mmCIF file of C-alpha atoms in Angstrom:
data_model
loop_
_atom_site.group_PDB
_atom_site.id
_atom_site.type_symbol
_atom_site.label_atom_id
_atom_site.label_comp_id
_atom_site.label_asym_id
_atom_site.label_seq_id
_atom_site.Cartn_x
_atom_site.Cartn_y
_atom_site.Cartn_z
ATOM 1 C CA GLN A 393 122.147 91.503 102.927
ATOM 2 C CA LYS A 394 119.461 93.911 101.782
ATOM 3 C CA GLU A 395 116.035 93.156 102.935
ATOM 4 C CA VAL A 396 114.581 93.291 99.382
ATOM 5 C CA GLU A 397 116.757 92.519 96.418
ATOM 6 C CA GLN A 398 115.764 93.594 92.681
ATOM 7 C CA ASP A 399 117.857 93.237 89.544
ATOM 8 C CA PRO A 400 118.180 96.848 88.299
ATOM 9 C CA GLY A 401 118.653 95.617 84.627
ATOM 10 C CA PRO A 402 118.458 97.293 82.227
ATOM 11 C CA LEU A 403 116.033 94.804 80.458
ATOM 12 C CA SER A 404 115.610 95.269 76.897
ATOM 13 C CA VAL A 405 112.845 93.192 75.159
ATOM 14 C CA PRO A 406 111.104 93.537 71.538
ATOM 15 C CA GLU A 407 107.624 94.675 71.259
ATOM 16 C CA GLY A 408 104.965 91.765 71.946
ATOM 17 C CA ALA A 409 107.442 89.996 74.519
ATOM 18 C CA ILE A 410 106.591 88.588 77.581
ATOM 19 C CA VAL A 411 108.435 90.297 80.346
ATOM 20 C CA SER A 412 109.317 88.891 83.824
ATOM 21 C CA LEU A 413 110.248 91.157 86.579
ATOM 22 C CA ASN A 414 111.556 89.568 89.848
ATOM 23 C CA CYS A 415 112.204 90.332 93.597
ATOM 24 C CA THR A 416 113.605 88.353 96.227
ATOM 25 C CA TYR A 417 113.190 89.096 99.998
ATOM 26 C CA SER A 418 114.488 88.149 103.344
ATOM 27 C CA ASN A 419 111.960 88.830 105.963
ATOM 28 C CA SER A 420 109.391 85.824 105.873
ATOM 29 C CA ALA A 421 106.893 88.192 107.788
ATOM 30 C CA PHE A 422 106.185 90.424 104.979
ATOM 31 C CA GLN A 423 102.391 89.790 103.668
ATOM 32 C CA TYR A 424 101.544 92.795 101.445
ATOM 33 C CA PHE A 425 103.216 92.918 97.910
ATOM 34 C CA MET A 426 103.356 95.750 95.711
ATOM 35 C CA TRP A 427 104.461 96.996 91.933
ATOM 36 C CA TYR A 428 105.155 100.419 91.279
ATOM 37 C CA ARG A 429 105.791 101.676 88.111
ATOM 38 C CA GLN A 430 107.949 104.632 87.460
ATOM 39 C CA TYR A 431 108.248 106.763 84.188
ATOM 40 C CA SER A 432 111.584 108.907 83.873
ATOM 41 C CA ARG A 433 111.169 111.932 86.125
ATOM 42 C CA LYS A 434 107.919 111.244 87.297
ATOM 43 C CA GLY A 435 106.834 109.760 90.736
ATOM 44 C CA PRO A 436 106.019 105.935 91.263
ATOM 45 C CA GLU A 437 102.625 104.784 90.651
ATOM 46 C CA LEU A 438 100.918 101.787 92.070
ATOM 47 C CA LEU A 439 100.380 99.142 89.465
ATOM 48 C CA MET A 440 99.466 95.994 91.398
ATOM 49 C CA TYR A 441 98.682 95.052 95.003
ATOM 50 C CA THR A 442 98.565 91.447 96.296
ATOM 51 C CA TYR A 443 98.118 90.136 99.840
ATOM 52 C CA SER A 444 100.155 86.961 100.855
ATOM 53 C CA SER A 445 100.664 84.427 98.344
ATOM 54 C CA GLY A 446 99.207 83.690 95.022
ATOM 55 C CA ASN A 447 98.332 85.334 91.880
ATOM 56 C CA LYS A 448 96.337 88.420 90.815
ATOM 57 C CA GLU A 449 95.842 89.172 87.286
ATOM 58 C CA ASP A 450 94.908 92.851 85.841
ATOM 59 C CA GLY A 451 94.759 93.148 81.864
ATOM 60 C CA ARG A 452 98.288 92.303 80.730
ATOM 61 C CA PHE A 453 99.835 92.207 84.108
ATOM 62 C CA THR A 454 99.862 89.392 86.435
ATOM 63 C CA ALA A 455 101.538 89.258 89.817
ATOM 64 C CA GLN A 456 102.927 86.410 91.545
ATOM 65 C CA VAL A 457 103.869 85.904 95.335
ATOM 66 C CA ASP A 458 105.594 82.805 96.465
ATOM 67 C CA LYS A 459 105.868 83.039 100.227
ATOM 68 C CA SER A 460 107.864 79.754 100.483
ATOM 69 C CA SER A 461 110.577 80.834 98.305
ATOM 70 C CA LYS A 462 110.544 84.599 99.378
ATOM 71 C CA TYR A 463 110.023 85.537 95.715
ATOM 72 C CA ILE A 464 107.806 87.682 94.022
ATOM 73 C CA SER A 465 107.269 88.212 90.161
ATOM 74 C CA LEU A 466 105.408 90.517 87.571
ATOM 75 C CA PHE A 467 104.669 89.197 84.473
ATOM 76 C CA ILE A 468 103.915 91.888 81.384
ATOM 77 C CA ARG A 469 102.209 90.065 78.448
ATOM 78 C CA ASP A 470 102.094 91.619 74.933
ATOM 79 C CA SER A 471 104.718 94.469 75.845
ATOM 80 C CA GLN A 472 104.320 97.566 74.487
ATOM 81 C CA PRO A 473 106.726 100.516 74.245
ATOM 82 C CA SER A 474 104.547 102.290 76.763
ATOM 83 C CA ASP A 475 105.388 100.039 79.010
ATOM 84 C CA SER A 476 109.069 101.360 79.103
ATOM 85 C CA ALA A 477 109.579 102.419 82.570
ATOM 86 C CA THR A 478 111.471 101.588 85.904
ATOM 87 C CA TYR A 479 109.405 98.844 87.812
ATOM 88 C CA LEU A 480 109.862 98.730 91.624
ATOM 89 C CA CYS A 481 108.709 96.100 93.824
ATOM 90 C CA ALA A 482 107.557 97.176 97.404
ATOM 91 C CA MET A 483 106.398 95.107 100.592
ATOM 92 C CA SER A 484 105.388 95.814 104.163
ATOM 93 C CA LEU A 485 104.743 93.396 107.254
ATOM 94 C CA ASN A 486 101.220 94.749 107.702
ATOM 95 C CA GLN A 487 98.413 96.685 106.368
ATOM 96 C CA GLY A 488 99.326 100.446 106.365
ATOM 97 C CA GLY A 489 102.741 99.620 107.419
ATOM 98 C CA LYS A 490 106.153 101.185 105.782
ATOM 99 C CA LEU A 491 106.919 99.801 102.312
ATOM 100 C CA ILE A 492 110.221 98.566 101.934
ATOM 101 C CA PHE A 493 111.258 99.049 98.346
ATOM 102 C CA GLY A 494 113.641 97.047 95.941
ATOM 103 C CA GLN A 495 115.947 99.070 93.777
ATOM 104 C CA GLY A 496 114.008 98.819 90.630
ATOM 105 C CA THR A 497 114.420 97.222 87.100
ATOM 106 C CA GLU A 498 114.423 99.481 84.291
ATOM 107 C CA LEU A 499 112.635 98.064 81.368
ATOM 108 C CA SER A 500 112.712 99.102 77.615
ATOM 109 C CA VAL A 501 110.290 97.773 75.112
ATOM 110 C CA LYS A 502 111.740 98.441 71.619
ATOM 111 C CA PRO A 503 109.207 98.632 68.841
ATOM 112 C CA SER B 1459 89.089 112.092 94.921
ATOM 113 C CA GLN B 1460 92.530 112.454 96.615
ATOM 114 C CA THR B 1461 95.312 114.072 94.968
ATOM 115 C CA ILE B 1462 98.928 114.881 96.107
ATOM 116 C CA HIS B 1463 100.766 117.937 94.917
ATOM 117 C CA GLN B 1464 104.556 118.667 95.156
ATOM 118 C CA TRP B 1465 106.381 121.537 94.278
ATOM 119 C CA PRO B 1466 108.849 122.727 92.613
ATOM 120 C CA ALA B 1467 109.325 120.447 89.853
ATOM 121 C CA THR B 1468 112.914 121.228 89.589
ATOM 122 C CA LEU B 1469 115.566 123.297 91.754
ATOM 123 C CA VAL B 1470 118.965 124.227 91.366
ATOM 124 C CA GLN B 1471 120.690 125.448 94.731
ATOM 125 C CA PRO B 1472 124.109 126.540 95.489
ATOM 126 C CA VAL B 1473 126.019 124.648 98.202
ATOM 127 C CA GLY B 1474 125.160 126.183 101.812
ATOM 128 C CA SER B 1475 121.770 127.726 100.663
ATOM 129 C CA PRO B 1476 118.237 126.808 102.662
ATOM 130 C CA LEU B 1477 115.842 124.318 101.115
ATOM 131 C CA SER B 1478 112.352 124.379 101.757
ATOM 132 C CA LEU B 1479 110.132 121.698 99.605
ATOM 133 C CA GLU B 1480 106.447 121.610 100.223
ATOM 134 C CA CYS B 1481 104.045 118.654 99.807
ATOM 135 C CA THR B 1482 100.490 118.930 100.191
ATOM 136 C CA VAL B 1483 97.478 116.285 100.109
ATOM 137 C CA GLU B 1484 93.795 116.906 99.211
ATOM 138 C CA GLY B 1485 90.546 114.952 99.701
ATOM 139 C CA THR B 1486 91.687 112.854 102.639
ATOM 140 C CA SER B 1487 92.154 113.199 106.344
ATOM 141 C CA ASN B 1488 94.797 112.123 108.830
ATOM 142 C CA PRO B 1489 96.901 110.919 106.011
ATOM 143 C CA ASN B 1490 100.423 109.019 106.752
ATOM 144 C CA LEU B 1491 102.772 111.202 104.926
ATOM 145 C CA TYR B 1492 106.359 110.321 103.586
ATOM 146 C CA TRP B 1493 109.640 112.026 102.284
ATOM 147 C CA TYR B 1494 111.665 109.675 99.889
ATOM 148 C CA ARG B 1495 114.962 110.407 98.154
ATOM 149 C CA GLN B 1496 115.980 108.454 95.008
ATOM 150 C CA ALA B 1497 119.347 108.922 93.827
ATOM 151 C CA ALA B 1498 120.024 107.949 90.217
ATOM 152 C CA GLY B 1499 119.762 104.467 89.354
ATOM 153 C CA ARG B 1500 118.994 103.496 92.929
ATOM 154 C CA GLY B 1501 116.045 102.572 95.176
ATOM 155 C CA LEU B 1502 113.740 104.701 96.985
ATOM 156 C CA GLN B 1503 115.431 105.775 100.457
ATOM 157 C CA LEU B 1504 112.877 106.639 102.945
ATOM 158 C CA LEU B 1505 113.812 109.986 104.966
ATOM 159 C CA PHE B 1506 111.079 110.989 107.067
ATOM 160 C CA TYR B 1507 107.552 109.744 107.891
ATOM 161 C CA SER B 1508 104.633 111.484 109.737
ATOM 162 C CA ILE B 1509 101.696 109.899 111.316
ATOM 163 C CA GLY B 1510 100.134 113.204 112.523
ATOM 164 C CA ILE B 1511 100.744 116.892 113.010
ATOM 165 C CA ASP B 1512 103.879 117.226 114.522
ATOM 166 C CA GLN B 1513 104.734 113.731 114.663
ATOM 167 C CA ILE B 1514 107.720 113.200 112.609
ATOM 168 C CA SER B 1515 110.039 110.074 112.534
ATOM 169 C CA SER B 1516 113.370 110.084 110.889
ATOM 170 C CA GLU B 1517 114.701 107.185 109.143
ATOM 171 C CA VAL B 1518 118.425 108.547 108.077
ATOM 172 C CA PRO B 1519 120.438 111.003 110.117
ATOM 173 C CA GLN B 1520 121.242 113.619 107.807
ATOM 174 C CA ASN B 1521 121.461 117.253 106.936
ATOM 175 C CA LEU B 1522 117.627 117.437 106.466
ATOM 176 C CA SER B 1523 114.566 118.088 108.841
ATOM 177 C CA ALA B 1524 110.715 117.573 107.936
ATOM 178 C CA SER B 1525 107.862 119.351 109.644
ATOM 179 C CA ARG B 1526 104.085 118.892 109.483
ATOM 180 C CA PRO B 1527 102.364 122.121 110.275
ATOM 181 C CA GLN B 1528 98.913 121.186 109.187
ATOM 182 C CA ASP B 1529 97.329 117.602 108.702
ATOM 183 C CA ARG B 1530 97.766 117.740 105.131
ATOM 184 C CA GLN B 1531 100.978 119.417 104.621
ATOM 185 C CA PHE B 1532 104.349 118.140 105.063
ATOM 186 C CA ILE B 1533 107.536 119.976 104.345
ATOM 187 C CA LEU B 1534 111.253 119.302 103.834
ATOM 188 C CA SER B 1535 113.805 121.462 105.005
ATOM 189 C CA SER B 1536 117.413 122.027 105.022
ATOM 190 C CA LYS B 1537 119.378 124.967 106.445
ATOM 191 C CA LYS B 1538 122.454 124.403 104.674
ATOM 192 C CA LEU B 1539 122.503 122.119 101.363
ATOM 193 C CA LEU B 1540 125.200 119.908 100.723
ATOM 194 C CA LEU B 1541 126.475 118.292 97.080
ATOM 195 C CA SER B 1542 125.301 114.949 98.656
ATOM 196 C CA ASP B 1543 121.798 116.259 98.984
ATOM 197 C CA SER B 1544 121.207 116.291 95.196
ATOM 198 C CA GLY B 1545 118.553 113.862 94.026
ATOM 199 C CA PHE B 1546 114.919 113.142 93.427
ATOM 200 C CA TYR B 1547 112.691 113.979 96.317
ATOM 201 C CA LEU B 1548 109.480 112.378 96.443
ATOM 202 C CA CYS B 1549 106.633 112.758 98.768
ATOM 203 C CA ALA B 1550 103.950 110.139 99.237
ATOM 204 C CA TRP B 1551 100.777 109.638 101.312
ATOM 205 C CA SER B 1552 98.739 106.385 102.460
ATOM 206 C CA VAL B 1553 95.673 105.996 104.507
ATOM 207 C CA TRP B 1554 95.956 105.556 108.084
ATOM 208 C CA GLY B 1555 95.954 101.887 108.960
ATOM 209 C CA GLY B 1556 95.166 101.240 105.002
ATOM 210 C CA GLY B 1557 96.904 98.750 103.180
ATOM 211 C CA TYR B 1558 96.606 100.058 99.582
ATOM 212 C CA GLY B 1559 99.907 101.353 98.941
ATOM 213 C CA TYR B 1560 101.505 104.510 98.654
ATOM 214 C CA THR B 1561 100.387 107.485 96.396
ATOM 215 C CA PHE B 1562 103.295 109.562 94.887
ATOM 216 C CA GLY B 1563 103.658 113.171 94.204
ATOM 217 C CA SER B 1564 105.578 114.057 91.078
ATOM 218 C CA GLY B 1565 108.783 114.778 92.569
ATOM 219 C CA THR B 1566 111.306 117.513 92.810
ATOM 220 C CA ARG B 1567 114.349 117.179 91.111
ATOM 221 C CA LEU B 1568 117.258 118.792 93.347
ATOM 222 C CA THR B 1569 120.480 119.891 92.064
ATOM 223 C CA VAL B 1570 123.048 121.203 94.211
ATOM 224 C CA VAL B 1571 126.096 122.982 92.674
#
């Protein structure tokens, strides 16, 4: 079993839709959770960063961590064609620790 | 501000040829440095990480090696490339002891023919 599981998609939605991206993990000791966005042929860029459980909101993006279920989510409201990218979840045991990445979910937002 | 440079952007190399990919970081000291490989449609595979000059840890036994001759320079090498070495190679850095994730370079797309 992989430490971090993420549905690779592809996921296709119409412009304006609410997008839900998810990851599950097996190691309950993970404490730091991140979401990266990767455009085609580019390096990943950090989108959201959360510590432990709870929600964090940044504009149209909301990151949610449920440690009891070992499940994290990224919600994108009012999705735009410019949101079309691969989204990778990542997590680590401690601050500055090695990141374990999910496989990435490919998202396409159609105008 | 901190920046990370990675080159070349694309590379086509014959089987059996050597490889050298370079990554440099500016605007920070004593960063943690990482080399990842990303195969098509797959996640990121950590190849090497370094917490200091000449301190390299290998995550996966393979045909590649890494070196860190200077604090902010990280080099990925191979003496003889294999077809299976093709992929998208990414360098990244993080703050030592920091918890703000990694900053990635723009990547090198390597095709071994």
